[in-house]
């Protein structure tokens, strides 16, 4: 994968690491146990979402919401069979319908946790909504900024990553698709344009980010068990 000679933004990684709380760590561990590839995707999405949030959001609390929402946006996939998530061939209609329940499943998981803010639940619930109303699960036309940021980061990360069923697209290919989506009024044009400043993380960078975040998760959970915090995960 291209990297243009640029390296992963260490300041952004450090910010992401600092946002890993025992609660977030518990959910990421849950997702990692069932779908480690999805867990890697969520970390990459958070990395890109932080970059967008830094340009659009000045309130620290809102940046935290974007970061936590990006990390947990696909938590609902922990309730879906891995054979569907990583299927190499085309999904059947039944499988596709089941996969499309993951935003609602994620919201159900998160909204029962009093430590998770409603805005984070909404990111999990609405990240597949689109501005023209063609998204799911509700066909919304008005989408909160925090959700739009995660949605754009989610698409960019997915496009530039290799999957069982697809190759990783280059930055140029990913930007073409993003801008096409923006022109169709599916995604925020302003946010999509800003993604042109991003260099896709390569395999080694994603692997490094994954191991760093999971180590922090394990550290946070260990501290929790030793009595330094409280979580209901």
mmCIF file with all atom_site columns, C-alpha atoms in Angstrom:
data_model
loop_
_atom_site.group_PDB
_atom_site.id
_atom_site.type_symbol
_atom_site.label_atom_id
_atom_site.label_alt_id
_atom_site.label_comp_id
_atom_site.label_asym_id
_atom_site.label_entity_id
_atom_site.label_seq_id
_atom_site.pdbx_PDB_ins_code
_atom_site.Cartn_x
_atom_site.Cartn_y
_atom_site.Cartn_z
_atom_site.occupancy
_atom_site.B_iso_or_equiv
_atom_site.pdbx_formal_charge
_atom_site.auth_seq_id
_atom_site.auth_comp_id
_atom_site.auth_asym_id
_atom_site.auth_atom_id
_atom_site.pdbx_PDB_model_num
ATOM 1   C CA . UNK A 1 1   ? 0.000   0.000   0.000  1.00 0.00 ? 1   UNK A CA 1
ATOM 2   C CA . UNK A 1 2   ? 1.227   3.492   -0.780 1.00 0.00 ? 2   UNK A CA 1
ATOM 3   C CA . UNK A 1 3   ? 2.408   5.673   2.072  1.00 0.00 ? 3   UNK A CA 1
ATOM 4   C CA . UNK A 1 4   ? 3.920   8.624   0.208  1.00 0.00 ? 4   UNK A CA 1
ATOM 5   C CA . UNK A 1 5   ? 6.962   8.559   2.472  1.00 0.00 ? 5   UNK A CA 1
ATOM 6   C CA . UNK A 1 6   ? 4.903   9.787   5.403  1.00 0.00 ? 6   UNK A CA 1
ATOM 7   C CA . UNK A 1 7   ? 4.710   8.006   8.715  1.00 0.00 ? 7   UNK A CA 1
ATOM 8   C CA . UNK A 1 8   ? 1.838   7.451   11.092 1.00 0.00 ? 8   UNK A CA 1
ATOM 9   C CA . UNK A 1 9   ? 1.053   10.583  13.112 1.00 0.00 ? 9   UNK A CA 1
ATOM 10  C CA . UNK A 1 10  ? 2.535   9.851   16.554 1.00 0.00 ? 10  UNK A CA 1
ATOM 11  C CA . UNK A 1 11  ? 0.676   12.713  18.225 1.00 0.00 ? 11  UNK A CA 1
ATOM 12  C CA . UNK A 1 12  ? -2.608  11.332  16.951 1.00 0.00 ? 12  UNK A CA 1
ATOM 13  C CA . UNK A 1 13  ? -1.685  7.842   18.139 1.00 0.00 ? 13  UNK A CA 1
ATOM 14  C CA . UNK A 1 14  ? -0.767  9.198   21.566 1.00 0.00 ? 14  UNK A CA 1
ATOM 15  C CA . UNK A 1 15  ? -4.106  11.009  21.765 1.00 0.00 ? 15  UNK A CA 1
ATOM 16  C CA . UNK A 1 16  ? -5.927  7.811   20.821 1.00 0.00 ? 16  UNK A CA 1
ATOM 17  C CA . UNK A 1 17  ? -4.046  5.840   23.453 1.00 0.00 ? 17  UNK A CA 1
ATOM 18  C CA . UNK A 1 18  ? -4.938  8.425   26.077 1.00 0.00 ? 18  UNK A CA 1
ATOM 19  C CA . UNK A 1 19  ? -8.627  7.999   25.278 1.00 0.00 ? 19  UNK A CA 1
ATOM 20  C CA . UNK A 1 20  ? -8.655  4.272   26.131 1.00 0.00 ? 20  UNK A CA 1
ATOM 21  C CA . UNK A 1 21  ? -10.620 3.961   29.355 1.00 0.00 ? 21  UNK A CA 1
ATOM 22  C CA . UNK A 1 22  ? -11.469 0.706   31.162 1.00 0.00 ? 22  UNK A CA 1
ATOM 23  C CA . UNK A 1 23  ? -14.974 0.874   29.677 1.00 0.00 ? 23  UNK A CA 1
ATOM 24  C CA . UNK A 1 24  ? -13.700 1.318   26.120 1.00 0.00 ? 24  UNK A CA 1
ATOM 25  C CA . UNK A 1 25  ? -11.046 -1.355  26.710 1.00 0.00 ? 25  UNK A CA 1
ATOM 26  C CA . UNK A 1 26  ? -13.691 -3.849  27.757 1.00 0.00 ? 26  UNK A CA 1
ATOM 27  C CA . UNK A 1 27  ? -15.715 -3.344  24.604 1.00 0.00 ? 27  UNK A CA 1
ATOM 28  C CA . UNK A 1 28  ? -12.663 -3.513  22.343 1.00 0.00 ? 28  UNK A CA 1
ATOM 29  C CA . UNK A 1 29  ? -11.609 -6.756  24.006 1.00 0.00 ? 29  UNK A CA 1
ATOM 30  C CA . UNK A 1 30  ? -15.110 -8.107  23.405 1.00 0.00 ? 30  UNK A CA 1
ATOM 31  C CA . UNK A 1 31  ? -14.897 -7.200  19.720 1.00 0.00 ? 31  UNK A CA 1
ATOM 32  C CA . UNK A 1 32  ? -11.345 -8.520  19.413 1.00 0.00 ? 32  UNK A CA 1
ATOM 33  C CA . UNK A 1 33  ? -12.392 -11.902 20.776 1.00 0.00 ? 33  UNK A CA 1
ATOM 34  C CA . UNK A 1 34  ? -15.007 -12.348 18.051 1.00 0.00 ? 34  UNK A CA 1
ATOM 35  C CA . UNK A 1 35  ? -13.715 -10.305 15.088 1.00 0.00 ? 35  UNK A CA 1
ATOM 36  C CA . UNK A 1 36  ? -10.091 -9.126  15.376 1.00 0.00 ? 36  UNK A CA 1
ATOM 37  C CA . UNK A 1 37  ? -10.123 -7.747  11.815 1.00 0.00 ? 37  UNK A CA 1
ATOM 38  C CA . UNK A 1 38  ? -13.105 -5.569  12.693 1.00 0.00 ? 38  UNK A CA 1
ATOM 39  C CA . UNK A 1 39  ? -11.246 -4.435  15.798 1.00 0.00 ? 39  UNK A CA 1
ATOM 40  C CA . UNK A 1 40  ? -8.301  -3.342  13.631 1.00 0.00 ? 40  UNK A CA 1
ATOM 41  C CA . UNK A 1 41  ? -10.749 -1.527  11.352 1.00 0.00 ? 41  UNK A CA 1
ATOM 42  C CA . UNK A 1 42  ? -12.257 0.359   14.291 1.00 0.00 ? 42  UNK A CA 1
ATOM 43  C CA . UNK A 1 43  ? -8.819  1.489   15.430 1.00 0.00 ? 43  UNK A CA 1
ATOM 44  C CA . UNK A 1 44  ? -7.955  2.704   11.941 1.00 0.00 ? 44  UNK A CA 1
ATOM 45  C CA . UNK A 1 45  ? -11.300 4.490   11.707 1.00 0.00 ? 45  UNK A CA 1
ATOM 46  C CA . UNK A 1 46  ? -10.589 6.209   15.023 1.00 0.00 ? 46  UNK A CA 1
ATOM 47  C CA . UNK A 1 47  ? -7.151  7.284   13.782 1.00 0.00 ? 47  UNK A CA 1
ATOM 48  C CA . UNK A 1 48  ? -8.641  8.991   10.711 1.00 0.00 ? 48  UNK A CA 1
ATOM 49  C CA . UNK A 1 49  ? -11.624 10.363  12.642 1.00 0.00 ? 49  UNK A CA 1
ATOM 50  C CA . UNK A 1 50  ? -9.316  12.069  15.123 1.00 0.00 ? 50  UNK A CA 1
ATOM 51  C CA . UNK A 1 51  ? -7.577  13.789  12.216 1.00 0.00 ? 51  UNK A CA 1
ATOM 52  C CA . UNK A 1 52  ? -10.912 15.137  10.957 1.00 0.00 ? 52  UNK A CA 1
ATOM 53  C CA . UNK A 1 53  ? -12.104 16.082  14.442 1.00 0.00 ? 53  UNK A CA 1
ATOM 54  C CA . UNK A 1 54  ? -8.957  18.124  15.029 1.00 0.00 ? 54  UNK A CA 1
ATOM 55  C CA . UNK A 1 55  ? -9.973  20.333  12.099 1.00 0.00 ? 55  UNK A CA 1
ATOM 56  C CA . UNK A 1 56  ? -13.681 20.641  12.904 1.00 0.00 ? 56  UNK A CA 1
ATOM 57  C CA . UNK A 1 57  ? -14.121 20.377  16.661 1.00 0.00 ? 57  UNK A CA 1
ATOM 58  C CA . UNK A 1 58  ? -12.640 22.654  19.316 1.00 0.00 ? 58  UNK A CA 1
ATOM 59  C CA . UNK A 1 59  ? -14.339 21.165  22.389 1.00 0.00 ? 59  UNK A CA 1
ATOM 60  C CA . UNK A 1 60  ? -12.271 18.397  23.980 1.00 0.00 ? 60  UNK A CA 1
ATOM 61  C CA . UNK A 1 61  ? -15.355 16.490  25.143 1.00 0.00 ? 61  UNK A CA 1
ATOM 62  C CA . UNK A 1 62  ? -16.639 16.308  21.553 1.00 0.00 ? 62  UNK A CA 1
ATOM 63  C CA . UNK A 1 63  ? -13.279 14.985  20.348 1.00 0.00 ? 63  UNK A CA 1
ATOM 64  C CA . UNK A 1 64  ? -13.517 12.270  22.983 1.00 0.00 ? 64  UNK A CA 1
ATOM 65  C CA . UNK A 1 65  ? -17.007 11.385  21.764 1.00 0.00 ? 65  UNK A CA 1
ATOM 66  C CA . UNK A 1 66  ? -15.746 11.091  18.180 1.00 0.00 ? 66  UNK A CA 1
ATOM 67  C CA . UNK A 1 67  ? -12.817 8.923   19.289 1.00 0.00 ? 67  UNK A CA 1
ATOM 68  C CA . UNK A 1 68  ? -14.899 6.624   21.470 1.00 0.00 ? 68  UNK A CA 1
ATOM 69  C CA . UNK A 1 69  ? -17.647 6.462   18.861 1.00 0.00 ? 69  UNK A CA 1
ATOM 70  C CA . UNK A 1 70  ? -15.166 5.521   16.137 1.00 0.00 ? 70  UNK A CA 1
ATOM 71  C CA . UNK A 1 71  ? -13.606 2.821   18.302 1.00 0.00 ? 71  UNK A CA 1
ATOM 72  C CA . UNK A 1 72  ? -17.031 1.331   19.078 1.00 0.00 ? 72  UNK A CA 1
ATOM 73  C CA . UNK A 1 73  ? -18.952 2.061   15.875 1.00 0.00 ? 73  UNK A CA 1
ATOM 74  C CA . UNK A 1 74  ? -18.910 -1.595  14.783 1.00 0.00 ? 74  UNK A CA 1
ATOM 75  C CA . UNK A 1 75  ? -19.371 -3.179  18.211 1.00 0.00 ? 75  UNK A CA 1
ATOM 76  C CA . UNK A 1 76  ? -22.652 -4.612  16.944 1.00 0.00 ? 76  UNK A CA 1
ATOM 77  C CA . UNK A 1 77  ? -20.693 -6.932  14.659 1.00 0.00 ? 77  UNK A CA 1
ATOM 78  C CA . UNK A 1 78  ? -19.624 -8.832  17.770 1.00 0.00 ? 78  UNK A CA 1
ATOM 79  C CA . UNK A 1 79  ? -23.152 -10.295 17.637 1.00 0.00 ? 79  UNK A CA 1
ATOM 80  C CA . UNK A 1 80  ? -22.841 -11.455 14.005 1.00 0.00 ? 80  UNK A CA 1
ATOM 81  C CA . UNK A 1 81  ? -21.217 -14.683 12.848 1.00 0.00 ? 81  UNK A CA 1
ATOM 82  C CA . UNK A 1 82  ? -17.663 -14.407 11.536 1.00 0.00 ? 82  UNK A CA 1
ATOM 83  C CA . UNK A 1 83  ? -18.628 -16.451 8.470  1.00 0.00 ? 83  UNK A CA 1
ATOM 84  C CA . UNK A 1 84  ? -20.751 -13.502 7.377  1.00 0.00 ? 84  UNK A CA 1
ATOM 85  C CA . UNK A 1 85  ? -18.377 -10.727 8.426  1.00 0.00 ? 85  UNK A CA 1
ATOM 86  C CA . UNK A 1 86  ? -15.417 -12.209 6.521  1.00 0.00 ? 86  UNK A CA 1
ATOM 87  C CA . UNK A 1 87  ? -17.178 -14.125 3.767  1.00 0.00 ? 87  UNK A CA 1
ATOM 88  C CA . UNK A 1 88  ? -15.054 -14.223 0.612  1.00 0.00 ? 88  UNK A CA 1
ATOM 89  C CA . UNK A 1 89  ? -17.930 -14.469 -1.830 1.00 0.00 ? 89  UNK A CA 1
ATOM 90  C CA . UNK A 1 90  ? -21.055 -12.410 -2.349 1.00 0.00 ? 90  UNK A CA 1
ATOM 91  C CA . UNK A 1 91  ? -23.450 -12.282 0.590  1.00 0.00 ? 91  UNK A CA 1
ATOM 92  C CA . UNK A 1 92  ? -26.891 -13.762 0.173  1.00 0.00 ? 92  UNK A CA 1
ATOM 93  C CA . UNK A 1 93  ? -29.812 -11.411 0.766  1.00 0.00 ? 93  UNK A CA 1
ATOM 94  C CA . UNK A 1 94  ? -30.456 -13.045 4.134  1.00 0.00 ? 94  UNK A CA 1
ATOM 95  C CA . UNK A 1 95  ? -26.802 -12.584 5.125  1.00 0.00 ? 95  UNK A CA 1
ATOM 96  C CA . UNK A 1 96  ? -26.816 -8.981  3.921  1.00 0.00 ? 96  UNK A CA 1
ATOM 97  C CA . UNK A 1 97  ? -29.970 -8.238  5.894  1.00 0.00 ? 97  UNK A CA 1
ATOM 98  C CA . UNK A 1 98  ? -28.390 -9.748  9.000  1.00 0.00 ? 98  UNK A CA 1
ATOM 99  C CA . UNK A 1 99  ? -25.180 -7.759  8.531  1.00 0.00 ? 99  UNK A CA 1
ATOM 100 C CA . UNK A 1 100 ? -27.205 -4.567  8.206  1.00 0.00 ? 100 UNK A CA 1
ATOM 101 C CA . UNK A 1 101 ? -28.564 -5.094  11.725 1.00 0.00 ? 101 UNK A CA 1
ATOM 102 C CA . UNK A 1 102 ? -25.166 -4.335  13.261 1.00 0.00 ? 102 UNK A CA 1
ATOM 103 C CA . UNK A 1 103 ? -25.843 -0.616  13.905 1.00 0.00 ? 103 UNK A CA 1
ATOM 104 C CA . UNK A 1 104 ? -28.955 -1.442  15.909 1.00 0.00 ? 104 UNK A CA 1
ATOM 105 C CA . UNK A 1 105 ? -27.238 -4.320  17.685 1.00 0.00 ? 105 UNK A CA 1
ATOM 106 C CA . UNK A 1 106 ? -24.380 -1.990  18.578 1.00 0.00 ? 106 UNK A CA 1
ATOM 107 C CA . UNK A 1 107 ? -26.742 0.652   19.921 1.00 0.00 ? 107 UNK A CA 1
ATOM 108 C CA . UNK A 1 108 ? -28.516 -1.965  22.026 1.00 0.00 ? 108 UNK A CA 1
ATOM 109 C CA . UNK A 1 109 ? -25.219 -3.085  23.523 1.00 0.00 ? 109 UNK A CA 1
ATOM 110 C CA . UNK A 1 110 ? -24.050 0.450   24.313 1.00 0.00 ? 110 UNK A CA 1
ATOM 111 C CA . UNK A 1 111 ? -27.257 2.153   25.444 1.00 0.00 ? 111 UNK A CA 1
ATOM 112 C CA . UNK A 1 112 ? -27.623 -0.265  28.356 1.00 0.00 ? 112 UNK A CA 1
ATOM 113 C CA . UNK A 1 113 ? -24.315 1.039   29.740 1.00 0.00 ? 113 UNK A CA 1
ATOM 114 C CA . UNK A 1 114 ? -24.779 4.189   31.814 1.00 0.00 ? 114 UNK A CA 1
ATOM 115 C CA . UNK A 1 115 ? -21.095 5.056   31.305 1.00 0.00 ? 115 UNK A CA 1
ATOM 116 C CA . UNK A 1 116 ? -21.575 5.405   27.540 1.00 0.00 ? 116 UNK A CA 1
ATOM 117 C CA . UNK A 1 117 ? -22.900 8.778   26.402 1.00 0.00 ? 117 UNK A CA 1
ATOM 118 C CA . UNK A 1 118 ? -25.885 8.976   24.081 1.00 0.00 ? 118 UNK A CA 1
ATOM 119 C CA . UNK A 1 119 ? -23.783 10.650  21.368 1.00 0.00 ? 119 UNK A CA 1
ATOM 120 C CA . UNK A 1 120 ? -21.527 7.578   21.259 1.00 0.00 ? 120 UNK A CA 1
ATOM 121 C CA . UNK A 1 121 ? -24.561 5.305   20.993 1.00 0.00 ? 121 UNK A CA 1
ATOM 122 C CA . UNK A 1 122 ? -25.761 7.468   18.095 1.00 0.00 ? 122 UNK A CA 1
ATOM 123 C CA . UNK A 1 123 ? -22.460 7.043   16.251 1.00 0.00 ? 123 UNK A CA 1
ATOM 124 C CA . UNK A 1 124 ? -22.859 3.261   16.432 1.00 0.00 ? 124 UNK A CA 1
ATOM 125 C CA . UNK A 1 125 ? -26.508 3.547   15.395 1.00 0.00 ? 125 UNK A CA 1
ATOM 126 C CA . UNK A 1 126 ? -26.219 6.123   12.600 1.00 0.00 ? 126 UNK A CA 1
ATOM 127 C CA . UNK A 1 127 ? -22.800 5.581   10.971 1.00 0.00 ? 127 UNK A CA 1
ATOM 128 C CA . UNK A 1 128 ? -24.419 4.001   7.894  1.00 0.00 ? 128 UNK A CA 1
ATOM 129 C CA . UNK A 1 129 ? -26.959 6.793   7.468  1.00 0.00 ? 129 UNK A CA 1
ATOM 130 C CA . UNK A 1 130 ? -26.455 8.988   4.387  1.00 0.00 ? 130 UNK A CA 1
ATOM 131 C CA . UNK A 1 131 ? -27.318 12.637  3.742  1.00 0.00 ? 131 UNK A CA 1
ATOM 132 C CA . UNK A 1 132 ? -29.750 11.847  0.921  1.00 0.00 ? 132 UNK A CA 1
ATOM 133 C CA . UNK A 1 133 ? -31.779 9.523   3.158  1.00 0.00 ? 133 UNK A CA 1
ATOM 134 C CA . UNK A 1 134 ? -30.629 6.332   1.417  1.00 0.00 ? 134 UNK A CA 1
ATOM 135 C CA . UNK A 1 135 ? -28.727 4.977   4.423  1.00 0.00 ? 135 UNK A CA 1
ATOM 136 C CA . UNK A 1 136 ? -29.812 2.629   7.166  1.00 0.00 ? 136 UNK A CA 1
ATOM 137 C CA . UNK A 1 137 ? -31.333 1.770   9.570  1.00 0.00 ? 137 UNK A CA 1
ATOM 138 C CA . UNK A 1 138 ? -33.661 4.824   9.540  1.00 0.00 ? 138 UNK A CA 1
ATOM 139 C CA . UNK A 1 139 ? -33.047 6.701   6.303  1.00 0.00 ? 139 UNK A CA 1
ATOM 140 C CA . UNK A 1 140 ? -32.124 9.938   8.087  1.00 0.00 ? 140 UNK A CA 1
ATOM 141 C CA . UNK A 1 141 ? -31.426 13.154  6.176  1.00 0.00 ? 141 UNK A CA 1
ATOM 142 C CA . UNK A 1 142 ? -30.009 15.127  9.102  1.00 0.00 ? 142 UNK A CA 1
ATOM 143 C CA . UNK A 1 143 ? -26.854 13.602  10.576 1.00 0.00 ? 143 UNK A CA 1
ATOM 144 C CA . UNK A 1 144 ? -24.849 14.961  13.542 1.00 0.00 ? 144 UNK A CA 1
ATOM 145 C CA . UNK A 1 145 ? -21.323 16.170  12.773 1.00 0.00 ? 145 UNK A CA 1
ATOM 146 C CA . UNK A 1 146 ? -19.733 13.560  15.034 1.00 0.00 ? 146 UNK A CA 1
ATOM 147 C CA . UNK A 1 147 ? -21.512 10.804  13.114 1.00 0.00 ? 147 UNK A CA 1
ATOM 148 C CA . UNK A 1 148 ? -20.530 12.280  9.737  1.00 0.00 ? 148 UNK A CA 1
ATOM 149 C CA . UNK A 1 149 ? -16.872 12.405  10.781 1.00 0.00 ? 149 UNK A CA 1
ATOM 150 C CA . UNK A 1 150 ? -16.887 8.732   11.770 1.00 0.00 ? 150 UNK A CA 1
ATOM 151 C CA . UNK A 1 151 ? -18.831 7.763   8.636  1.00 0.00 ? 151 UNK A CA 1
ATOM 152 C CA . UNK A 1 152 ? -16.254 9.339   6.314  1.00 0.00 ? 152 UNK A CA 1
ATOM 153 C CA . UNK A 1 153 ? -13.343 7.877   8.290  1.00 0.00 ? 153 UNK A CA 1
ATOM 154 C CA . UNK A 1 154 ? -15.087 4.482   8.259  1.00 0.00 ? 154 UNK A CA 1
ATOM 155 C CA . UNK A 1 155 ? -15.463 4.457   4.473  1.00 0.00 ? 155 UNK A CA 1
ATOM 156 C CA . UNK A 1 156 ? -11.875 5.638   3.875  1.00 0.00 ? 156 UNK A CA 1
ATOM 157 C CA . UNK A 1 157 ? -10.452 3.002   6.214  1.00 0.00 ? 157 UNK A CA 1
ATOM 158 C CA . UNK A 1 158 ? -12.540 0.245   4.649  1.00 0.00 ? 158 UNK A CA 1
ATOM 159 C CA . UNK A 1 159 ? -11.595 1.239   1.104  1.00 0.00 ? 159 UNK A CA 1
ATOM 160 C CA . UNK A 1 160 ? -7.858  1.366   1.818  1.00 0.00 ? 160 UNK A CA 1
ATOM 161 C CA . UNK A 1 161 ? -7.774  -1.956  3.682  1.00 0.00 ? 161 UNK A CA 1
ATOM 162 C CA . UNK A 1 162 ? -7.461  -5.483  2.327  1.00 0.00 ? 162 UNK A CA 1
ATOM 163 C CA . UNK A 1 163 ? -10.291 -7.825  3.177  1.00 0.00 ? 163 UNK A CA 1
ATOM 164 C CA . UNK A 1 164 ? -11.040 -11.475 2.492  1.00 0.00 ? 164 UNK A CA 1
ATOM 165 C CA . UNK A 1 165 ? -13.331 -10.327 -0.296 1.00 0.00 ? 165 UNK A CA 1
ATOM 166 C CA . UNK A 1 166 ? -11.427 -7.313  -1.715 1.00 0.00 ? 166 UNK A CA 1
ATOM 167 C CA . UNK A 1 167 ? -8.032  -5.778  -2.292 1.00 0.00 ? 167 UNK A CA 1
ATOM 168 C CA . UNK A 1 168 ? -6.903  -2.548  -0.645 1.00 0.00 ? 168 UNK A CA 1
ATOM 169 C CA . UNK A 1 169 ? -7.604  0.463   -2.836 1.00 0.00 ? 169 UNK A CA 1
ATOM 170 C CA . UNK A 1 170 ? -4.929  3.095   -3.352 1.00 0.00 ? 170 UNK A CA 1
ATOM 171 C CA . UNK A 1 171 ? -5.369  6.571   -1.903 1.00 0.00 ? 171 UNK A CA 1
ATOM 172 C CA . UNK A 1 172 ? -6.270  7.908   -5.355 1.00 0.00 ? 172 UNK A CA 1
ATOM 173 C CA . UNK A 1 173 ? -8.897  5.210   -5.873 1.00 0.00 ? 173 UNK A CA 1
ATOM 174 C CA . UNK A 1 174 ? -10.329 5.743   -2.398 1.00 0.00 ? 174 UNK A CA 1
ATOM 175 C CA . UNK A 1 175 ? -10.533 9.502   -2.912 1.00 0.00 ? 175 UNK A CA 1
ATOM 176 C CA . UNK A 1 176 ? -12.302 9.033   -6.243 1.00 0.00 ? 176 UNK A CA 1
ATOM 177 C CA . UNK A 1 177 ? -14.927 6.895   -4.530 1.00 0.00 ? 177 UNK A CA 1
ATOM 178 C CA . UNK A 1 178 ? -15.275 9.271   -1.578 1.00 0.00 ? 178 UNK A CA 1
ATOM 179 C CA . UNK A 1 179 ? -15.744 12.291  -3.838 1.00 0.00 ? 179 UNK A CA 1
ATOM 180 C CA . UNK A 1 180 ? -18.260 10.384  -5.934 1.00 0.00 ? 180 UNK A CA 1
ATOM 181 C CA . UNK A 1 181 ? -20.191 9.640   -2.743 1.00 0.00 ? 181 UNK A CA 1
ATOM 182 C CA . UNK A 1 182 ? -19.979 13.322  -1.795 1.00 0.00 ? 182 UNK A CA 1
ATOM 183 C CA . UNK A 1 183 ? -21.249 14.444  -5.211 1.00 0.00 ? 183 UNK A CA 1
ATOM 184 C CA . UNK A 1 184 ? -24.227 12.122  -4.772 1.00 0.00 ? 184 UNK A CA 1
ATOM 185 C CA . UNK A 1 185 ? -24.920 13.811  -1.411 1.00 0.00 ? 185 UNK A CA 1
ATOM 186 C CA . UNK A 1 186 ? -24.228 10.628  0.500  1.00 0.00 ? 186 UNK A CA 1
ATOM 187 C CA . UNK A 1 187 ? -21.294 11.894  2.573  1.00 0.00 ? 187 UNK A CA 1
ATOM 188 C CA . UNK A 1 188 ? -20.171 15.387  3.604  1.00 0.00 ? 188 UNK A CA 1
ATOM 189 C CA . UNK A 1 189 ? -18.226 16.910  0.718  1.00 0.00 ? 189 UNK A CA 1
ATOM 190 C CA . UNK A 1 190 ? -16.155 19.083  3.059  1.00 0.00 ? 190 UNK A CA 1
ATOM 191 C CA . UNK A 1 191 ? -15.119 16.113  5.172  1.00 0.00 ? 191 UNK A CA 1
ATOM 192 C CA . UNK A 1 192 ? -14.377 13.968  2.122  1.00 0.00 ? 192 UNK A CA 1
ATOM 193 C CA . UNK A 1 193 ? -12.166 16.680  0.642  1.00 0.00 ? 193 UNK A CA 1
ATOM 194 C CA . UNK A 1 194 ? -10.157 16.827  3.858  1.00 0.00 ? 194 UNK A CA 1
ATOM 195 C CA . UNK A 1 195 ? -9.405  13.115  3.595  1.00 0.00 ? 195 UNK A CA 1
ATOM 196 C CA . UNK A 1 196 ? -7.129  13.978  0.678  1.00 0.00 ? 196 UNK A CA 1
ATOM 197 C CA . UNK A 1 197 ? -4.652  15.153  3.340  1.00 0.00 ? 197 UNK A CA 1
ATOM 198 C CA . UNK A 1 198 ? -4.494  11.626  4.772  1.00 0.00 ? 198 UNK A CA 1
ATOM 199 C CA . UNK A 1 199 ? -2.047  8.918   3.799  1.00 0.00 ? 199 UNK A CA 1
ATOM 200 C CA . UNK A 1 200 ? -3.511  5.428   4.236  1.00 0.00 ? 200 UNK A CA 1
ATOM 201 C CA . UNK A 1 201 ? -1.950  3.434   7.027  1.00 0.00 ? 201 UNK A CA 1
ATOM 202 C CA . UNK A 1 202 ? 0.018   0.509   5.650  1.00 0.00 ? 202 UNK A CA 1
ATOM 203 C CA . UNK A 1 203 ? -0.121  -3.030  7.009  1.00 0.00 ? 203 UNK A CA 1
ATOM 204 C CA . UNK A 1 204 ? 2.804   -2.572  9.413  1.00 0.00 ? 204 UNK A CA 1
ATOM 205 C CA . UNK A 1 205 ? 1.355   0.669   10.768 1.00 0.00 ? 205 UNK A CA 1
ATOM 206 C CA . UNK A 1 206 ? -2.055  -0.902  11.323 1.00 0.00 ? 206 UNK A CA 1
ATOM 207 C CA . UNK A 1 207 ? -0.448  -3.875  13.035 1.00 0.00 ? 207 UNK A CA 1
ATOM 208 C CA . UNK A 1 208 ? 1.591   -1.563  15.262 1.00 0.00 ? 208 UNK A CA 1
ATOM 209 C CA . UNK A 1 209 ? -1.487  0.499   16.140 1.00 0.00 ? 209 UNK A CA 1
ATOM 210 C CA . UNK A 1 210 ? -3.469  -2.637  16.908 1.00 0.00 ? 210 UNK A CA 1
ATOM 211 C CA . UNK A 1 211 ? -0.839  -4.021  19.287 1.00 0.00 ? 211 UNK A CA 1
ATOM 212 C CA . UNK A 1 212 ? -0.397  -0.665  21.022 1.00 0.00 ? 212 UNK A CA 1
ATOM 213 C CA . UNK A 1 213 ? -4.110  -0.201  21.569 1.00 0.00 ? 213 UNK A CA 1
ATOM 214 C CA . UNK A 1 214 ? -4.689  -3.766  22.727 1.00 0.00 ? 214 UNK A CA 1
ATOM 215 C CA . UNK A 1 215 ? -1.799  -3.478  25.179 1.00 0.00 ? 215 UNK A CA 1
ATOM 216 C CA . UNK A 1 216 ? -3.350  -0.297  26.562 1.00 0.00 ? 216 UNK A CA 1
ATOM 217 C CA . UNK A 1 217 ? -6.687  -2.094  26.782 1.00 0.00 ? 217 UNK A CA 1
ATOM 218 C CA . UNK A 1 218 ? -5.151  -4.933  28.754 1.00 0.00 ? 218 UNK A CA 1
ATOM 219 C CA . UNK A 1 219 ? -3.354  -2.456  31.018 1.00 0.00 ? 219 UNK A CA 1
ATOM 220 C CA . UNK A 1 220 ? -6.590  -0.563  31.687 1.00 0.00 ? 220 UNK A CA 1
ATOM 221 C CA . UNK A 1 221 ? -8.494  -3.753  32.453 1.00 0.00 ? 221 UNK A CA 1
ATOM 222 C CA . UNK A 1 222 ? -5.703  -4.948  34.750 1.00 0.00 ? 222 UNK A CA 1
ATOM 223 C CA . UNK A 1 223 ? -5.772  -1.630  36.639 1.00 0.00 ? 223 UNK A CA 1
ATOM 224 C CA . UNK A 1 224 ? -9.534  -2.010  36.941 1.00 0.00 ? 224 UNK A CA 1
ATOM 225 C CA . UNK A 1 225 ? -9.194  -5.460  38.421 1.00 0.00 ? 225 UNK A CA 1
ATOM 226 C CA . UNK A 1 226 ? -6.633  -4.147  40.877 1.00 0.00 ? 226 UNK A CA 1
ATOM 227 C CA . UNK A 1 227 ? -9.150  -1.592  42.120 1.00 0.00 ? 227 UNK A CA 1
ATOM 228 C CA . UNK A 1 228 ? -8.029  1.574   40.301 1.00 0.00 ? 228 UNK A CA 1
ATOM 229 C CA . UNK A 1 229 ? -11.364 2.056   38.561 1.00 0.00 ? 229 UNK A CA 1
ATOM 230 C CA . UNK A 1 230 ? -14.754 0.570   37.974 1.00 0.00 ? 230 UNK A CA 1
ATOM 231 C CA . UNK A 1 231 ? -16.381 -0.922  34.907 1.00 0.00 ? 231 UNK A CA 1
ATOM 232 C CA . UNK A 1 232 ? -19.424 -3.032  34.288 1.00 0.00 ? 232 UNK A CA 1
ATOM 233 C CA . UNK A 1 233 ? -18.020 -4.823  31.257 1.00 0.00 ? 233 UNK A CA 1
#
